PDB file of C-alpha atoms in Angstrom:
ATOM      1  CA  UNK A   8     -35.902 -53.116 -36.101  1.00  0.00           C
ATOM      2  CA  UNK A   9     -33.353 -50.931 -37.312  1.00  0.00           C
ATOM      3  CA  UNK A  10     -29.308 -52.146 -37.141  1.00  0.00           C
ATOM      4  CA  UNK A  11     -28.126 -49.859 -34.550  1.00  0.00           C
ATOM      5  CA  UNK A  12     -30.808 -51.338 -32.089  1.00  0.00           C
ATOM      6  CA  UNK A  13     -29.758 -54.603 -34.026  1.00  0.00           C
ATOM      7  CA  UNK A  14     -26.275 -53.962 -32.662  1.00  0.00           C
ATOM      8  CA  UNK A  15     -26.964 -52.871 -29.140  1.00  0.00           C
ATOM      9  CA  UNK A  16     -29.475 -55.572 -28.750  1.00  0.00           C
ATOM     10  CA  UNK A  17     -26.753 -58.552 -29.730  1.00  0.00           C
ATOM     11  CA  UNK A  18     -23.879 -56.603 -27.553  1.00  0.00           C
ATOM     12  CA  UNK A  19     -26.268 -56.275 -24.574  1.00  0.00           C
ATOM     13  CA  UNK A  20     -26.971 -60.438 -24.904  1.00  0.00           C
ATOM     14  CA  UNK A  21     -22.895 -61.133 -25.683  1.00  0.00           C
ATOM     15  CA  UNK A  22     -22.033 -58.650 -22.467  1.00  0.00           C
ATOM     16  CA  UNK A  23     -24.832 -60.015 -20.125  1.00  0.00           C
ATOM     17  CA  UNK A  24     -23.844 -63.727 -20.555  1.00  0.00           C
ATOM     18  CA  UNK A  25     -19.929 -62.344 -19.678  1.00  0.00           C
ATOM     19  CA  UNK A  26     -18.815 -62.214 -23.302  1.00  0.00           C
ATOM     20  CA  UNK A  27     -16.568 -59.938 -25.154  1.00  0.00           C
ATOM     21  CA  UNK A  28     -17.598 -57.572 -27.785  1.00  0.00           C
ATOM     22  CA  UNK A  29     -15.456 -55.466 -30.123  1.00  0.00           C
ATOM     23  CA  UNK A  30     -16.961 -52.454 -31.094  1.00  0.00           C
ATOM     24  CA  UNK A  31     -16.197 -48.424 -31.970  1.00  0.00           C
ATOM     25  CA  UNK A  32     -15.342 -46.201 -29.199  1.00  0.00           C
ATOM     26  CA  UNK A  33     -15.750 -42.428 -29.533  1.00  0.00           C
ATOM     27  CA  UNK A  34     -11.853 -42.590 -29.563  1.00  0.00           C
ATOM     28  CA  UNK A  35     -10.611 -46.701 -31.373  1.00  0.00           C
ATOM     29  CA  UNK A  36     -12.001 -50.090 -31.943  1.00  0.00           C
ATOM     30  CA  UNK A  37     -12.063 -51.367 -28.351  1.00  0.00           C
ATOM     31  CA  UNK A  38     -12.523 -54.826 -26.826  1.00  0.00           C
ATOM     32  CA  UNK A  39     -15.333 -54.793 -24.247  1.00  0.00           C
ATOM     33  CA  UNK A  40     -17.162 -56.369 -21.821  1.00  0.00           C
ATOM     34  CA  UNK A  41     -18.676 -55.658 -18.494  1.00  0.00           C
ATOM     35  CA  UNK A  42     -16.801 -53.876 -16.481  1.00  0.00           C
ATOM     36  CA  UNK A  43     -18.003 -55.496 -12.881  1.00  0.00           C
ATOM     37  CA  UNK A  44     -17.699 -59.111 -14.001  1.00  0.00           C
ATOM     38  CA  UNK A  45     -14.300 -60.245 -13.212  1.00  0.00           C
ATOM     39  CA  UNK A  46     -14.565 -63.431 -15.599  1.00  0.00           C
ATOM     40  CA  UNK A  47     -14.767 -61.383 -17.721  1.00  0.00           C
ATOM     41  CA  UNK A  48     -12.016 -58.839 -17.370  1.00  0.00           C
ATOM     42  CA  UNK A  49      -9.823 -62.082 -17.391  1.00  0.00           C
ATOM     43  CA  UNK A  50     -10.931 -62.829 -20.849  1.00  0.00           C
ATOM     44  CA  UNK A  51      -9.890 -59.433 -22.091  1.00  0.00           C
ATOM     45  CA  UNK A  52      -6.363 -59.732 -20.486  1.00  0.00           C
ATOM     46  CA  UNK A  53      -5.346 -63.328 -22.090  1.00  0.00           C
ATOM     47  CA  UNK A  54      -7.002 -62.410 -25.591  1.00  0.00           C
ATOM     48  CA  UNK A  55      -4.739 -58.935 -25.504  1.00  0.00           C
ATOM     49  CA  UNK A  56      -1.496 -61.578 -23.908  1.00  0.00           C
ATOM     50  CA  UNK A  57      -1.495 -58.489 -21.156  1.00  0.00           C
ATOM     51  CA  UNK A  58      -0.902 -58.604 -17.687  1.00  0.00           C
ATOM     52  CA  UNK A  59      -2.838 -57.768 -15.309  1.00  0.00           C
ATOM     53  CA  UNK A  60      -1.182 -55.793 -13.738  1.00  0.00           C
ATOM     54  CA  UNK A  61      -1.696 -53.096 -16.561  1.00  0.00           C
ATOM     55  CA  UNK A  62      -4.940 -51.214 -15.766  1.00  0.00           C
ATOM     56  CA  UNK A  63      -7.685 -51.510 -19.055  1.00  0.00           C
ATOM     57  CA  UNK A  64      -9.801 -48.287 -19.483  1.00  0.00           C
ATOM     58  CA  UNK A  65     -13.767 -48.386 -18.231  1.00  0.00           C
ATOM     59  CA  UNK A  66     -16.863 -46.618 -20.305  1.00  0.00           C
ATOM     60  CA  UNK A  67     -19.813 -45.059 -18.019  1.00  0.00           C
ATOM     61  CA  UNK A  68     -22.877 -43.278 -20.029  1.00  0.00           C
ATOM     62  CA  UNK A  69     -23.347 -40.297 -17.591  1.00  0.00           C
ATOM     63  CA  UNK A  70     -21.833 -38.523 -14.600  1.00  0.00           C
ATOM     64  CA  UNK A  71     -24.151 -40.443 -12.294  1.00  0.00           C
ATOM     65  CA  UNK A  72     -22.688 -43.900 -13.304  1.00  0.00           C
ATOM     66  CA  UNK A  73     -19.395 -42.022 -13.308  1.00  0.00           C
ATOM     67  CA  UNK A  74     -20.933 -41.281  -9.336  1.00  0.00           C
ATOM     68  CA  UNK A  75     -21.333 -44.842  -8.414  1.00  0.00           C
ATOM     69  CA  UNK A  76     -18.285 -45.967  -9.345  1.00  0.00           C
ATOM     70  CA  UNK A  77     -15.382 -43.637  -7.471  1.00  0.00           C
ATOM     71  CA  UNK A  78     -15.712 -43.233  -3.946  1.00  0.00           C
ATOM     72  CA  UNK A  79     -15.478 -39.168  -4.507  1.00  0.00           C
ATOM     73  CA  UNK A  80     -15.237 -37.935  -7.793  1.00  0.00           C
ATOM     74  CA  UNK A  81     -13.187 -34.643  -7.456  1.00  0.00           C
ATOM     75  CA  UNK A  82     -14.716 -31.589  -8.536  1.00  0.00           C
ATOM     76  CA  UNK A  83     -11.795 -30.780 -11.437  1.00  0.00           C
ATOM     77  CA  UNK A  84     -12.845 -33.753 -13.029  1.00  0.00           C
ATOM     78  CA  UNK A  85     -15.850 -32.178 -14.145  1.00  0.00           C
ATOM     79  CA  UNK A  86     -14.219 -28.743 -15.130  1.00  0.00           C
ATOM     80  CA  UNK A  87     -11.724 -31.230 -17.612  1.00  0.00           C
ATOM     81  CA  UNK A  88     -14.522 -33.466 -19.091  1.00  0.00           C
ATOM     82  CA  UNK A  89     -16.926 -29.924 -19.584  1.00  0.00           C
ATOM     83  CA  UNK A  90     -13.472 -27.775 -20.688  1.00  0.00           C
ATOM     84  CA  UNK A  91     -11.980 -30.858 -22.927  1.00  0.00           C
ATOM     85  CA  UNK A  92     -11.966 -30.824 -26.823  1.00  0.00           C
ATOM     86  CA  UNK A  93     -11.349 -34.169 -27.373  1.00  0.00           C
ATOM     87  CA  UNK A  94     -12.057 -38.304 -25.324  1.00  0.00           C
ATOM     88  CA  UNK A  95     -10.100 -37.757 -21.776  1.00  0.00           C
ATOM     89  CA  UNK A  96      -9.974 -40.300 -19.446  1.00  0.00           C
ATOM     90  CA  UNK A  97      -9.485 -40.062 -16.044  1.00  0.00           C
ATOM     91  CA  UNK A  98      -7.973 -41.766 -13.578  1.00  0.00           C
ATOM     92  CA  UNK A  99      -9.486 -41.794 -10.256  1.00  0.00           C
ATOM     93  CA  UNK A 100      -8.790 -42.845  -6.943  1.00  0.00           C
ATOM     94  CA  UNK A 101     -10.534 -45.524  -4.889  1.00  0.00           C
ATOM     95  CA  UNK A 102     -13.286 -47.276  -7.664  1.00  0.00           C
ATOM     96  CA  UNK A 103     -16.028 -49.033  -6.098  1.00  0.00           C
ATOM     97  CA  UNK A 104     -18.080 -51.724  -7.357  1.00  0.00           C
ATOM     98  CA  UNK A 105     -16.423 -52.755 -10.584  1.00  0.00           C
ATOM     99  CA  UNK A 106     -14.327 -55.861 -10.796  1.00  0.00           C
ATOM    100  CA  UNK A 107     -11.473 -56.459  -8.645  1.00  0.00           C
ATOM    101  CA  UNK A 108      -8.917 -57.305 -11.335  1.00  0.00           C
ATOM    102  CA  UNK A 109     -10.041 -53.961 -13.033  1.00  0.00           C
ATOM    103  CA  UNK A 110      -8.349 -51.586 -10.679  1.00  0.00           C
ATOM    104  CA  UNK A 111      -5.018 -50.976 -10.504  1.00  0.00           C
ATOM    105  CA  UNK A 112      -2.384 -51.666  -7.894  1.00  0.00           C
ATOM    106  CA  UNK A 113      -2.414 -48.459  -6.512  1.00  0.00           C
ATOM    107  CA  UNK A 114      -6.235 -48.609  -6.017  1.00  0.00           C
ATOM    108  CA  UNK A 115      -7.392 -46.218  -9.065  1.00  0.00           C
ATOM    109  CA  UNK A 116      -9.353 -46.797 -11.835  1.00  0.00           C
ATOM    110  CA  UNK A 117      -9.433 -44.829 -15.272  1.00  0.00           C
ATOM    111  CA  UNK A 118     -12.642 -43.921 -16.526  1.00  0.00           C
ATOM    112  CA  UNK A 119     -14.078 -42.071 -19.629  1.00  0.00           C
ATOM    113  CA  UNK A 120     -18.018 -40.859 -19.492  1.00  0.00           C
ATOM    114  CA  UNK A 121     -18.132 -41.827 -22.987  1.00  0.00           C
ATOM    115  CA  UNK A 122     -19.222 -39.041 -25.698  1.00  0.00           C
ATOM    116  CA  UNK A 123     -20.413 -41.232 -28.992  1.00  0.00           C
ATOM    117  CA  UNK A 124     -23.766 -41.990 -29.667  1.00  0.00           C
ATOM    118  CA  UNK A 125     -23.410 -46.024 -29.571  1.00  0.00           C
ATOM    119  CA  UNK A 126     -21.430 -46.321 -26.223  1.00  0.00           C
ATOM    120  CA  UNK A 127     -23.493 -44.198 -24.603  1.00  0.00           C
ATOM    121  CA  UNK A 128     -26.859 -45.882 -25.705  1.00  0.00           C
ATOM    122  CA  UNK A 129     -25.002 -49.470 -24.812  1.00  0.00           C
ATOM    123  CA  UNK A 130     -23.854 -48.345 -21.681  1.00  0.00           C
ATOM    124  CA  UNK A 131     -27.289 -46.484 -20.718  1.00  0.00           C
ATOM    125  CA  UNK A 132     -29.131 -49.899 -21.886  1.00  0.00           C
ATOM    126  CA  UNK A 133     -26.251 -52.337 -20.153  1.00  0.00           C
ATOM    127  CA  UNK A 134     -27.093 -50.177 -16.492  1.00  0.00           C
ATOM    128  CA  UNK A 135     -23.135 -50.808 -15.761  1.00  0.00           C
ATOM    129  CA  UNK A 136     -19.989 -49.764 -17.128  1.00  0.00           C
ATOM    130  CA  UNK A 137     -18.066 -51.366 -19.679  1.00  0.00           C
ATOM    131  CA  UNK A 138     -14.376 -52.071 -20.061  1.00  0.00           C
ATOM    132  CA  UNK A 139     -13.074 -49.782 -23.226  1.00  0.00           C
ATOM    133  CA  UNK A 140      -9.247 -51.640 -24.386  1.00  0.00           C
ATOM    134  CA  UNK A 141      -8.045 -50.767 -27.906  1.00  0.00           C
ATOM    135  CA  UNK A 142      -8.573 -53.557 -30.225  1.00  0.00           C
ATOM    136  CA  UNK A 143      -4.935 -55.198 -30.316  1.00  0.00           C
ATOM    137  CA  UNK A 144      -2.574 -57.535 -28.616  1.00  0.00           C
ATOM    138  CA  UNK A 145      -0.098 -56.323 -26.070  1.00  0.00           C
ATOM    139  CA  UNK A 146       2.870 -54.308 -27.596  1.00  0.00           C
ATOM    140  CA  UNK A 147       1.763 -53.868 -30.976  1.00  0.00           C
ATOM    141  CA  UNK A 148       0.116 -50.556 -32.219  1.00  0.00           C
ATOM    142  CA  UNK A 149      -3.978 -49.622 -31.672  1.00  0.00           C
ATOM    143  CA  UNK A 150      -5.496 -50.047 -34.585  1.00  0.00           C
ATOM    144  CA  UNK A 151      -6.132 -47.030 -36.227  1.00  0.00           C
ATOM    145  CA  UNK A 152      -9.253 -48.385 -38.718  1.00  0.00           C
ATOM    146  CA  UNK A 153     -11.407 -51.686 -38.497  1.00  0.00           C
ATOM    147  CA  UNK A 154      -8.731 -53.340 -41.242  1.00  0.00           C
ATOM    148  CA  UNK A 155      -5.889 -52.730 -39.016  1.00  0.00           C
ATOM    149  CA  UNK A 156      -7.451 -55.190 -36.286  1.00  0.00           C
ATOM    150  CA  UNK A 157      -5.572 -58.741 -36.376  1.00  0.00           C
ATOM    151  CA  UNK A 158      -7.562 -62.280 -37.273  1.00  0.00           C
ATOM    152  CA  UNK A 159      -6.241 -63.173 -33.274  1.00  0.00           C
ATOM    153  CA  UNK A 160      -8.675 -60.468 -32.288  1.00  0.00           C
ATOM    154  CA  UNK A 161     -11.316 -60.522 -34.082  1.00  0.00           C
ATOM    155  CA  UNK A 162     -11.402 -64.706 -33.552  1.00  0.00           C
ATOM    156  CA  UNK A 163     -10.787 -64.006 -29.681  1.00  0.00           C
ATOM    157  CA  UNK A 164     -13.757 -61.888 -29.391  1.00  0.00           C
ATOM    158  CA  UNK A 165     -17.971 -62.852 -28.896  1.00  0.00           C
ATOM    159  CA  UNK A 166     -19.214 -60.781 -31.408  1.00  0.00           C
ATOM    160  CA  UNK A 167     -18.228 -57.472 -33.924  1.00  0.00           C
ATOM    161  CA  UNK A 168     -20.076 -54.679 -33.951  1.00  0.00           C
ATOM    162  CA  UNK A 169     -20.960 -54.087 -37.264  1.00  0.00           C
ATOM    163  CA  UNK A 170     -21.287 -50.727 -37.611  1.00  0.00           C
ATOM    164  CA  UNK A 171     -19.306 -47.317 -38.950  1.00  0.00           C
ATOM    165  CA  UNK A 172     -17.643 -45.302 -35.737  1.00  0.00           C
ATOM    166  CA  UNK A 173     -18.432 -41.962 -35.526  1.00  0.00           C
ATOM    167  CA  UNK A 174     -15.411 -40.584 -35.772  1.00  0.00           C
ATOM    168  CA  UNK A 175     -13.317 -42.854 -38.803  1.00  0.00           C
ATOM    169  CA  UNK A 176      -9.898 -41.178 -37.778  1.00  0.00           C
ATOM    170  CA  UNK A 177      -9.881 -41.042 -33.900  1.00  0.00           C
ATOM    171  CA  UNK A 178      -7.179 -41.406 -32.091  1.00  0.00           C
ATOM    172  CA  UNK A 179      -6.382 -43.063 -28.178  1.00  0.00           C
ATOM    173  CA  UNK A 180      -8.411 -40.614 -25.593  1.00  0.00           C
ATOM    174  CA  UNK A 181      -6.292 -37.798 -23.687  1.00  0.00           C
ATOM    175  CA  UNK A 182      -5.388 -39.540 -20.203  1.00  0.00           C
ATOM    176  CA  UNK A 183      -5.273 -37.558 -17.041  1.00  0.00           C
ATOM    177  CA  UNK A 184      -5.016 -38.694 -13.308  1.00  0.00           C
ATOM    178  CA  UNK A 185      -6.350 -37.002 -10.614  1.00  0.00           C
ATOM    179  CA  UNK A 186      -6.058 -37.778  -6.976  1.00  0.00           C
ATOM    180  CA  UNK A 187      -7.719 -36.685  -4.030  1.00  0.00           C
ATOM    181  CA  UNK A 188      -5.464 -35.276  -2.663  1.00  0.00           C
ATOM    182  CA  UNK A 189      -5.411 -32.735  -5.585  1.00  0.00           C
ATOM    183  CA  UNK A 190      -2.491 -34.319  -7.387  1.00  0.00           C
ATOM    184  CA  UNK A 191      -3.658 -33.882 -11.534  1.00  0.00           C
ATOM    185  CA  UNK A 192      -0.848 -35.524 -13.612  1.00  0.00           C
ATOM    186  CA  UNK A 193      -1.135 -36.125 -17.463  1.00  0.00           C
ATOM    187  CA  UNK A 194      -0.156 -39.545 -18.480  1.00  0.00           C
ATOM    188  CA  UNK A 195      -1.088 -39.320 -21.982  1.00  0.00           C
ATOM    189  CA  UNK A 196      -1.941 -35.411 -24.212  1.00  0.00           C
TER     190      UNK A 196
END
């Protein structure tokens, strides 16, 4: 078996039994896990000290996942994932069958259909989507390389993905939300 089905194999058994995975991101090192399990989610709030309150980022392979996860995707959103040069999330109104402490207050949910070989083939084998959090503790700066991520972390996690991202020097994903009502504001360029 080669490591990258290695990798996806050991994530799939750490995210199944409700676990927490760190692991590259077409954009940072993230903290993962699956994205309808609330258990879960909790984990990845106390290991980052965050609160809840403060919406974490979800990973879906495709536009059909995307599909069965938002009540009604708005037709823009495809235009800015097709037209976009770089990761852009979205934030969407009304999620649907992901974890209740995932969604936000205001009843959205950001979501990127993730563009790197390894999420996508984790997420495709994992049928669900996954939580995508940069790699750090509340208030102190993402991570921009694997070395950067504190001992806190990587102790608080399941397992480490042990392999190369894609993109060494990626930075946090564009962040857009749209709501259905038309409303498209950008939260982060």
């Amino acid at each position: 078996m080669d490591k990258f089905t290695e990798e996806i194999n050991a994530c799939l058994k750490v995210l199944e039994e409700g676990g927490l995975i760190l692991y590259p991101t077409d954009t940072v090192w993230g903290i993962g896990c699956d994205a309808t399990n609330q258990e879960a989610v909790r984990k990845v709030y106390a290991l980052k000290n965050r609160d809840d309150s403060k919406a974490l980022i979800c990973l879906v392979a495709n536009d059909a996942m995307l599909e069965r996860h938002i009540d009604k995707v708005p037709e823009l959103a495809y235009d800015i994932m097709d037209l976009s040069t770089k990761p852009t999330t979205i934030i969407y109104d009304r999620p649907k069958s992901v974890a209740k402490n995932l969604i936000a207050e205001d009843n959205t949910l950001a979501i990127r259909v993730a563009s790197d070989k390894f999420c996508k083939y984790l997420i495709n084998k994992f049928r669900k989507p996954i939580v995508s959090t940069s790699a750090n503790v509340s208030d102190e700066p993402s991570p921009k390389g694997f070395h950067e991520i504190s001992e806190s972390i990587l102790k608080g996690v399941d397992y480490v993905v042990n392999l190369h991202p894609e993109n060494p020097n990626a930075v946090p994903s564009a962040i857009i939300k749209l709501g259905n009502d038309g409303t498209v504001k950008v939260i982060r360029a």
